[in-house]
């Protein structure tokens, strides 16, 4: 059970590595190893999410299921296309930091469609505990811990302990996003629309050459062993949108192995002749405003600090910021000092450079692509 001195030491260890500014791979690996000392697990999956839309952006596997990627497409369709109490999106919606299938369903894990149709037949697990890396309403990632057929299920103490780690884990993932801000960006694929058409069987039937190239960029990443997995999550969510279960078409921002930020969106197509049930997925390079919001969120700012930062990025001076936000100039300066500390910079100039990283800056003033953005 997760209690006593071991639990407290693990909690401290996770908090320390969350504040160490580690890259995502190192942070998640060290955090999971620590958690395992307090809450033993046989295998684990960890996902990162777009904090604005809660859609899948990357995945990693550990333990007994490491390297078993053949079912990733099926998992993403189930996880993001169906609703059950322990789905990652439901944990966020209900404000739940951690839960176990065994406890939620009073020991009848087969009442979970995900367990009955996917985890048990494919991997032979007995129970699953889920932990949302939540920072308020923002979901930065999530973990699923599994125990095998011969293991006992997760108990309430262990679930409570996992819930206590939600904040530090969110902090560590946020920091991991920022460690890659200055990576060298690979050349982008050729021009032209990046479109994937998906049939009623949830498999891609057609795609443009540019879409193939973008998916090829994902193949090179250890976090996307199946390059269509993030696409599958969008497809599942698009099905829900078509059924009226969510209010807007799904979209997410993710990063390729070369460091390029992309925006993926999906939506159901209307019936045409003998075609029905198709979904279209589009891929495009993220524009600065879309990534600025994500990077600024990763700083872990308060709402007022975000307001100040947004105005700084617009080139507004301190007096104007104070007037617009009905604050004193001294209070604005205090907010700015806090923003600088959290962003790891010393001035407005450095803050702007930290946000408008090299995906965009080296190409400013260059030739315009057909998309309307710099080539």
Tab-separated table of C-alpha atoms in Angstrom:
chain	number	residue	atom	x	y	z
A	1	UNK	CA	0.000	0.000	0.000
A	2	UNK	CA	1.086	3.569	-0.676
A	3	UNK	CA	1.621	4.814	2.844
A	4	UNK	CA	4.214	5.761	5.425
A	5	UNK	CA	7.823	6.747	4.845
A	6	UNK	CA	8.129	5.200	1.377
A	7	UNK	CA	5.130	7.126	0.073
A	8	UNK	CA	6.449	10.405	1.446
A	9	UNK	CA	9.894	9.839	-0.031
A	10	UNK	CA	8.399	9.012	-3.418
A	11	UNK	CA	6.230	12.121	-3.291
A	12	UNK	CA	9.305	14.233	-2.549
A	13	UNK	CA	11.297	12.524	-5.314
A	14	UNK	CA	8.608	13.219	-7.900
A	15	UNK	CA	8.378	16.841	-6.784
A	16	UNK	CA	12.157	17.257	-7.072
A	17	UNK	CA	12.421	15.825	-10.602
A	18	UNK	CA	9.353	17.869	-11.639
A	19	UNK	CA	11.275	21.049	-10.739
A	20	UNK	CA	14.563	19.974	-12.308
A	21	UNK	CA	13.795	21.188	-15.839
A	22	UNK	CA	14.278	17.731	-17.361
A	23	UNK	CA	13.285	16.765	-20.889
A	24	UNK	CA	10.066	14.743	-21.135
A	25	UNK	CA	11.699	11.356	-21.682
A	26	UNK	CA	13.976	11.672	-18.654
A	27	UNK	CA	11.337	13.180	-16.382
A	28	UNK	CA	8.639	10.610	-17.136
A	29	UNK	CA	11.054	7.690	-16.829
A	30	UNK	CA	12.377	8.853	-13.461
A	31	UNK	CA	8.913	9.730	-12.139
A	32	UNK	CA	7.475	6.318	-13.061
A	33	UNK	CA	10.413	4.490	-11.485
A	34	UNK	CA	9.822	6.423	-8.265
A	35	UNK	CA	6.063	5.818	-8.283
A	36	UNK	CA	6.646	2.100	-8.719
A	37	UNK	CA	8.301	1.941	-5.284
A	38	UNK	CA	5.079	3.089	-3.617
A	39	UNK	CA	2.496	1.736	-6.076
A	40	UNK	CA	3.849	-1.400	-7.799
A	41	UNK	CA	2.826	-1.883	-11.425
A	42	UNK	CA	3.551	-4.490	-14.092
A	43	UNK	CA	3.238	-2.205	-17.095
A	44	UNK	CA	2.389	1.412	-17.769
A	45	UNK	CA	1.355	3.790	-20.539
A	46	UNK	CA	1.955	7.531	-20.360
A	47	UNK	CA	0.373	10.026	-22.737
A	48	UNK	CA	0.882	13.737	-23.202
A	49	UNK	CA	-2.064	15.899	-24.173
A	50	UNK	CA	-2.800	19.251	-25.709
A	51	UNK	CA	-3.738	21.220	-22.562
A	52	UNK	CA	-6.303	23.240	-24.472
A	53	UNK	CA	-8.230	20.387	-26.092
A	54	UNK	CA	-7.184	17.338	-24.009
A	55	UNK	CA	-6.374	15.368	-27.185
A	56	UNK	CA	-3.491	12.895	-27.409
A	57	UNK	CA	-0.139	14.290	-28.600
A	58	UNK	CA	2.307	11.488	-27.723
A	59	UNK	CA	2.527	8.148	-25.956
A	60	UNK	CA	5.110	6.001	-24.181
A	61	UNK	CA	5.038	2.449	-22.840
A	62	UNK	CA	6.943	0.881	-19.975
A	63	UNK	CA	7.330	-2.546	-18.412
A	64	UNK	CA	5.640	-5.645	-19.833
A	65	UNK	CA	3.951	-3.809	-22.730
A	66	UNK	CA	6.948	-1.782	-23.886
A	67	UNK	CA	7.395	-2.176	-27.639
A	68	UNK	CA	3.900	-3.599	-28.210
A	69	UNK	CA	2.624	-0.939	-30.592
A	70	UNK	CA	0.401	-2.999	-32.878
A	71	UNK	CA	-2.764	-2.011	-31.019
A	72	UNK	CA	-2.143	1.735	-30.716
A	73	UNK	CA	-4.646	2.650	-33.426
A	74	UNK	CA	-7.407	0.582	-31.803
A	75	UNK	CA	-6.669	2.015	-28.357
A	76	UNK	CA	-6.867	5.624	-29.548
A	77	UNK	CA	-10.230	5.009	-31.235
A	78	UNK	CA	-11.660	3.515	-28.033
A	79	UNK	CA	-10.117	6.028	-25.640
A	80	UNK	CA	-11.174	9.165	-27.515
A	81	UNK	CA	-14.245	7.867	-29.328
A	82	UNK	CA	-16.152	6.441	-26.367
A	83	UNK	CA	-17.096	7.686	-22.924
A	84	UNK	CA	-16.633	5.872	-19.654
A	85	UNK	CA	-15.896	6.955	-16.113
A	86	UNK	CA	-12.136	6.372	-16.244
A	87	UNK	CA	-11.464	7.815	-19.708
A	88	UNK	CA	-8.817	10.540	-19.529
A	89	UNK	CA	-11.247	13.184	-20.781
A	90	UNK	CA	-13.816	12.188	-18.147
A	91	UNK	CA	-11.259	12.452	-15.344
A	92	UNK	CA	-10.664	16.047	-16.385
A	93	UNK	CA	-14.347	16.838	-16.865
A	94	UNK	CA	-15.233	15.540	-13.408
A	95	UNK	CA	-12.197	17.015	-11.674
A	96	UNK	CA	-10.853	13.552	-10.767
A	97	UNK	CA	-7.101	13.216	-10.323
A	98	UNK	CA	-6.915	9.417	-10.056
A	99	UNK	CA	-9.175	6.355	-10.234
A	100	UNK	CA	-8.964	2.595	-10.633
A	101	UNK	CA	-11.269	0.504	-12.796
A	102	UNK	CA	-11.658	-2.117	-10.038
A	103	UNK	CA	-12.853	0.453	-7.485
A	104	UNK	CA	-15.043	2.445	-9.879
A	105	UNK	CA	-16.891	-0.704	-10.982
A	106	UNK	CA	-17.021	-2.444	-7.574
A	107	UNK	CA	-14.641	-5.187	-8.639
A	108	UNK	CA	-16.379	-5.928	-11.947
A	109	UNK	CA	-13.704	-4.661	-14.330
A	110	UNK	CA	-15.512	-6.186	-17.310
A	111	UNK	CA	-18.059	-3.374	-16.966
A	112	UNK	CA	-15.386	-1.178	-18.513
A	113	UNK	CA	-15.604	-1.554	-22.286
A	114	UNK	CA	-11.957	-0.593	-22.616
A	115	UNK	CA	-10.919	-3.373	-20.231
A	116	UNK	CA	-13.307	-6.023	-21.573
A	117	UNK	CA	-12.672	-5.453	-25.298
A	118	UNK	CA	-9.094	-4.229	-25.287
A	119	UNK	CA	-6.824	-4.478	-22.237
A	120	UNK	CA	-7.838	-7.934	-20.975
A	121	UNK	CA	-7.841	-9.813	-24.319
A	122	UNK	CA	-4.710	-8.102	-25.663
A	123	UNK	CA	-2.590	-7.817	-22.527
A	124	UNK	CA	-4.198	-9.993	-19.830
A	125	UNK	CA	-4.278	-7.262	-17.187
A	126	UNK	CA	-6.358	-7.505	-14.023
A	127	UNK	CA	-6.731	-3.866	-13.047
A	128	UNK	CA	-5.851	-0.387	-14.252
A	129	UNK	CA	-5.202	2.749	-12.223
A	130	UNK	CA	-5.337	6.075	-14.019
A	131	UNK	CA	-3.768	9.365	-13.055
A	132	UNK	CA	-4.443	12.714	-14.741
A	133	UNK	CA	-1.578	15.203	-14.821
A	134	UNK	CA	-3.916	18.090	-14.108
A	135	UNK	CA	-3.087	21.719	-13.513
A	136	UNK	CA	-6.462	23.227	-12.763
A	137	UNK	CA	-8.610	22.479	-15.820
A	138	UNK	CA	-5.609	21.888	-18.058
A	139	UNK	CA	-4.604	18.293	-18.784
A	140	UNK	CA	-0.902	18.051	-19.656
A	141	UNK	CA	-0.722	14.284	-19.662
A	142	UNK	CA	-1.948	11.103	-18.018
A	143	UNK	CA	-0.717	7.698	-16.934
A	144	UNK	CA	-2.340	4.272	-16.914
A	145	UNK	CA	-0.747	1.729	-14.567
A	146	UNK	CA	-1.581	-1.955	-14.975
A	147	UNK	CA	-1.421	-5.053	-12.801
A	148	UNK	CA	-1.361	-8.562	-14.199
A	149	UNK	CA	-3.735	-11.484	-13.737
A	150	UNK	CA	-1.857	-12.750	-10.655
A	151	UNK	CA	-1.609	-9.349	-8.956
A	152	UNK	CA	-4.030	-7.799	-6.500
A	153	UNK	CA	-6.085	-4.816	-7.729
A	154	UNK	CA	-5.175	-1.253	-6.816
A	155	UNK	CA	-6.624	-0.192	-3.459
A	156	UNK	CA	-8.071	3.123	-2.298
A	157	UNK	CA	-4.890	4.199	-0.480
A	158	UNK	CA	-2.871	3.744	-3.654
A	159	UNK	CA	-5.372	5.709	-5.720
A	160	UNK	CA	-5.321	8.541	-3.165
A	161	UNK	CA	-1.529	8.561	-3.268
A	162	UNK	CA	-1.524	8.738	-7.071
A	163	UNK	CA	-3.973	11.643	-6.896
A	164	UNK	CA	-1.518	13.545	-4.694
A	165	UNK	CA	1.006	13.470	-7.560
A	166	UNK	CA	-1.255	15.101	-10.171
A	167	UNK	CA	0.157	18.616	-9.691
A	168	UNK	CA	3.877	17.720	-9.649
A	169	UNK	CA	3.477	15.499	-12.722
A	170	UNK	CA	1.706	18.306	-14.597
A	171	UNK	CA	4.535	20.641	-13.602
A	172	UNK	CA	7.150	18.199	-14.886
A	173	UNK	CA	5.425	17.785	-18.247
A	174	UNK	CA	5.063	21.573	-18.596
A	175	UNK	CA	8.788	21.934	-17.957
A	176	UNK	CA	9.500	19.189	-20.479
A	177	UNK	CA	7.624	21.125	-23.149
A	178	UNK	CA	9.840	24.139	-22.504
A	179	UNK	CA	13.120	22.204	-22.649
A	180	UNK	CA	12.576	21.699	-26.393
A	181	UNK	CA	11.732	25.303	-27.234
A	182	UNK	CA	15.160	25.991	-28.718
A	183	UNK	CA	15.607	22.717	-30.647
A	184	UNK	CA	16.802	22.893	-34.233
A	185	UNK	CA	13.843	22.607	-36.554
A	186	UNK	CA	14.036	20.286	-39.535
A	187	UNK	CA	12.982	21.567	-42.983
A	188	UNK	CA	9.261	21.333	-43.511
A	189	UNK	CA	7.741	19.035	-46.147
A	190	UNK	CA	6.808	20.331	-49.569
A	191	UNK	CA	3.927	22.698	-50.153
A	192	UNK	CA	0.357	21.621	-50.757
A	193	UNK	CA	-2.589	20.576	-48.625
A	194	UNK	CA	-1.990	17.882	-46.030
A	195	UNK	CA	-5.248	15.938	-45.993
A	196	UNK	CA	-6.162	12.404	-44.916
A	197	UNK	CA	-9.487	10.792	-45.799
A	198	UNK	CA	-10.630	8.117	-43.359
A	199	UNK	CA	-13.309	5.570	-44.219
A	200	UNK	CA	-16.171	4.190	-42.100
A	201	UNK	CA	-13.812	1.466	-40.828
A	202	UNK	CA	-11.639	4.204	-39.250
A	203	UNK	CA	-8.732	3.467	-41.577
A	204	UNK	CA	-7.081	5.957	-43.930
A	205	UNK	CA	-8.207	5.432	-47.512
A	206	UNK	CA	-6.425	8.367	-49.174
A	207	UNK	CA	-3.934	11.067	-48.295
A	208	UNK	CA	-2.037	13.805	-50.076
A	209	UNK	CA	1.758	13.586	-50.529
A	210	UNK	CA	2.285	16.367	-47.979
A	211	UNK	CA	0.266	14.449	-45.374
A	212	UNK	CA	2.441	11.394	-46.003
A	213	UNK	CA	5.520	13.513	-45.432
A	214	UNK	CA	4.196	14.913	-42.145
A	215	UNK	CA	3.327	11.423	-40.932
A	216	UNK	CA	6.825	10.370	-41.907
A	217	UNK	CA	8.130	13.067	-39.559
A	218	UNK	CA	6.177	11.439	-36.722
A	219	UNK	CA	7.595	7.995	-37.519
A	220	UNK	CA	11.051	9.162	-36.496
A	221	UNK	CA	9.908	9.929	-32.969
A	222	UNK	CA	10.069	7.355	-30.148
A	223	UNK	CA	6.826	8.835	-28.836
A	224	UNK	CA	4.921	8.028	-32.052
A	225	UNK	CA	5.811	4.404	-32.916
A	226	UNK	CA	2.579	4.208	-34.900
A	227	UNK	CA	2.419	7.523	-36.792
A	228	UNK	CA	-1.351	7.290	-37.210
A	229	UNK	CA	-2.067	6.972	-33.454
A	230	UNK	CA	-2.560	10.723	-32.837
A	231	UNK	CA	-4.709	10.730	-35.968
A	232	UNK	CA	-6.767	7.826	-34.585
A	233	UNK	CA	-7.509	9.834	-31.437
A	234	UNK	CA	-8.842	12.643	-33.624
A	235	UNK	CA	-10.927	10.187	-35.635
A	236	UNK	CA	-12.523	8.791	-32.488
A	237	UNK	CA	-13.286	12.300	-31.242
A	238	UNK	CA	-14.664	13.276	-34.673
A	239	UNK	CA	-17.118	10.369	-34.415
A	240	UNK	CA	-18.283	11.767	-31.092
A	241	UNK	CA	-18.658	15.200	-32.667
A	242	UNK	CA	-20.773	13.695	-35.459
A	243	UNK	CA	-23.045	12.115	-32.828
A	244	UNK	CA	-23.454	15.457	-31.074
A	245	UNK	CA	-21.567	14.347	-27.949
A	246	UNK	CA	-19.002	17.165	-28.103
A	247	UNK	CA	-19.499	20.754	-29.197
A	248	UNK	CA	-16.626	21.376	-31.612
A	249	UNK	CA	-14.497	19.430	-34.100
A	250	UNK	CA	-11.401	17.966	-32.398
A	251	UNK	CA	-7.951	19.475	-32.860
A	252	UNK	CA	-4.556	19.190	-31.223
A	253	UNK	CA	-1.070	20.671	-31.381
A	254	UNK	CA	1.839	18.243	-31.438
A	255	UNK	CA	5.514	18.228	-32.274
A	256	UNK	CA	7.371	16.160	-34.854
A	257	UNK	CA	10.678	14.396	-34.291
A	258	UNK	CA	12.384	17.308	-36.075
A	259	UNK	CA	10.907	19.862	-33.689
A	260	UNK	CA	8.142	21.310	-35.885
A	261	UNK	CA	4.840	22.144	-34.206
A	262	UNK	CA	1.770	21.003	-36.138
A	263	UNK	CA	-1.962	21.476	-35.763
A	264	UNK	CA	-4.115	18.443	-36.565
A	265	UNK	CA	-7.885	18.765	-36.979
A	266	UNK	CA	-10.620	16.291	-37.874
A	267	UNK	CA	-14.261	16.476	-38.863
A	268	UNK	CA	-16.966	14.217	-40.291
A	269	UNK	CA	-17.810	14.571	-43.968
A	270	UNK	CA	-21.405	14.801	-45.123
A	271	UNK	CA	-22.889	11.930	-47.084
A	272	UNK	CA	-22.161	12.075	-50.832
A	273	UNK	CA	-23.541	9.525	-53.290
A	274	UNK	CA	-22.462	6.134	-51.970
A	275	UNK	CA	-19.971	7.589	-49.479
A	276	UNK	CA	-21.073	7.889	-45.870
A	277	UNK	CA	-19.207	7.909	-42.572
A	278	UNK	CA	-15.952	9.395	-43.868
A	279	UNK	CA	-13.787	11.684	-41.752
A	280	UNK	CA	-11.291	14.238	-43.042
A	281	UNK	CA	-8.098	15.006	-41.107
A	282	UNK	CA	-5.977	18.039	-41.940
A	283	UNK	CA	-2.397	18.740	-40.888
A	284	UNK	CA	-0.681	22.108	-41.051
A	285	UNK	CA	2.203	23.919	-39.477
A	286	UNK	CA	1.113	25.707	-36.327
A	287	UNK	CA	0.980	29.498	-36.541
A	288	UNK	CA	2.661	31.550	-33.802
A	289	UNK	CA	-0.528	32.473	-31.878
A	290	UNK	CA	-1.405	28.803	-31.464
A	291	UNK	CA	1.969	27.833	-30.049
A	292	UNK	CA	2.434	31.032	-28.050
A	293	UNK	CA	-0.664	30.098	-26.041
A	294	UNK	CA	0.755	26.642	-25.343
A	295	UNK	CA	4.218	27.877	-24.395
A	296	UNK	CA	2.825	30.598	-22.138
A	297	UNK	CA	0.574	28.031	-20.453
A	298	UNK	CA	3.647	25.855	-19.869
A	299	UNK	CA	5.199	28.653	-17.789
A	300	UNK	CA	2.549	27.954	-15.130
A	301	UNK	CA	1.400	31.574	-14.889
A	302	UNK	CA	-1.540	32.873	-12.884
A	303	UNK	CA	-4.446	34.338	-14.900
A	304	UNK	CA	-3.247	37.895	-14.185
A	305	UNK	CA	0.336	37.009	-15.160
A	306	UNK	CA	-0.988	35.621	-18.436
A	307	UNK	CA	-2.804	38.905	-19.068
A	308	UNK	CA	0.396	40.857	-18.474
A	309	UNK	CA	2.431	38.491	-20.657
A	310	UNK	CA	-0.048	38.727	-23.521
A	311	UNK	CA	0.262	42.518	-23.481
A	312	UNK	CA	4.055	42.399	-23.274
A	313	UNK	CA	4.109	40.192	-26.372
A	314	UNK	CA	2.052	42.870	-28.118
A	315	UNK	CA	4.720	45.466	-27.307
A	316	UNK	CA	2.621	47.404	-24.795
A	317	UNK	CA	4.605	49.336	-22.164
A	318	UNK	CA	4.163	49.113	-18.399
A	319	UNK	CA	2.040	52.249	-17.987
A	320	UNK	CA	-0.389	51.163	-20.709
A	321	UNK	CA	-0.621	47.656	-19.217
A	322	UNK	CA	-1.378	49.167	-15.801
A	323	UNK	CA	-4.068	51.398	-17.265
A	324	UNK	CA	-5.687	48.572	-19.264
A	325	UNK	CA	-5.714	46.117	-16.344
A	326	UNK	CA	-6.600	48.750	-13.683
A	327	UNK	CA	-3.405	48.050	-11.767
A	328	UNK	CA	-0.601	50.225	-10.460
A	329	UNK	CA	2.659	50.270	-12.405
A	330	UNK	CA	4.368	48.737	-9.346
A	331	UNK	CA	1.933	45.808	-9.382
A	332	UNK	CA	2.567	45.259	-13.086
A	333	UNK	CA	6.308	45.202	-12.402
A	334	UNK	CA	5.759	42.634	-9.627
A	335	UNK	CA	3.793	40.451	-12.041
A	336	UNK	CA	6.515	40.849	-14.647
A	337	UNK	CA	9.205	39.799	-12.161
A	338	UNK	CA	7.204	36.660	-11.374
A	339	UNK	CA	6.719	35.962	-15.098
A	340	UNK	CA	10.452	36.361	-15.740
A	341	UNK	CA	11.271	33.952	-12.895
A	342	UNK	CA	8.862	31.312	-14.170
A	343	UNK	CA	9.998	31.692	-17.777
A	344	UNK	CA	13.686	31.674	-16.852
A	345	UNK	CA	14.408	35.055	-18.447
A	346	UNK	CA	15.612	38.464	-17.250
A	347	UNK	CA	13.913	40.966	-19.535
A	348	UNK	CA	11.040	41.641	-21.893
A	349	UNK	CA	13.337	41.045	-24.842
A	350	UNK	CA	14.345	37.615	-23.532
A	351	UNK	CA	10.714	36.764	-22.776
A	352	UNK	CA	9.695	37.524	-26.354
A	353	UNK	CA	12.622	35.478	-27.675
A	354	UNK	CA	11.673	32.604	-25.340
A	355	UNK	CA	8.150	32.525	-26.731
A	356	UNK	CA	8.806	33.203	-30.416
A	357	UNK	CA	11.299	30.365	-30.697
A	358	UNK	CA	13.252	29.275	-33.737
A	359	UNK	CA	10.392	27.590	-35.563
A	360	UNK	CA	9.446	31.075	-36.690
A	361	UNK	CA	12.173	33.613	-35.988
A	362	UNK	CA	14.834	32.348	-38.487
A	363	UNK	CA	12.302	32.522	-41.307
A	364	UNK	CA	10.902	35.971	-40.545
A	365	UNK	CA	11.219	38.156	-43.590
A	366	UNK	CA	11.682	35.188	-45.887
A	367	UNK	CA	9.606	34.149	-48.836
A	368	UNK	CA	5.923	33.511	-48.228
A	369	UNK	CA	4.580	30.031	-48.786
A	370	UNK	CA	1.138	29.418	-50.366
A	371	UNK	CA	-0.192	29.013	-46.835
A	372	UNK	CA	0.484	32.692	-46.197
A	373	UNK	CA	3.244	31.960	-43.682
A	374	UNK	CA	7.008	32.176	-44.117
A	375	UNK	CA	8.577	29.330	-46.085
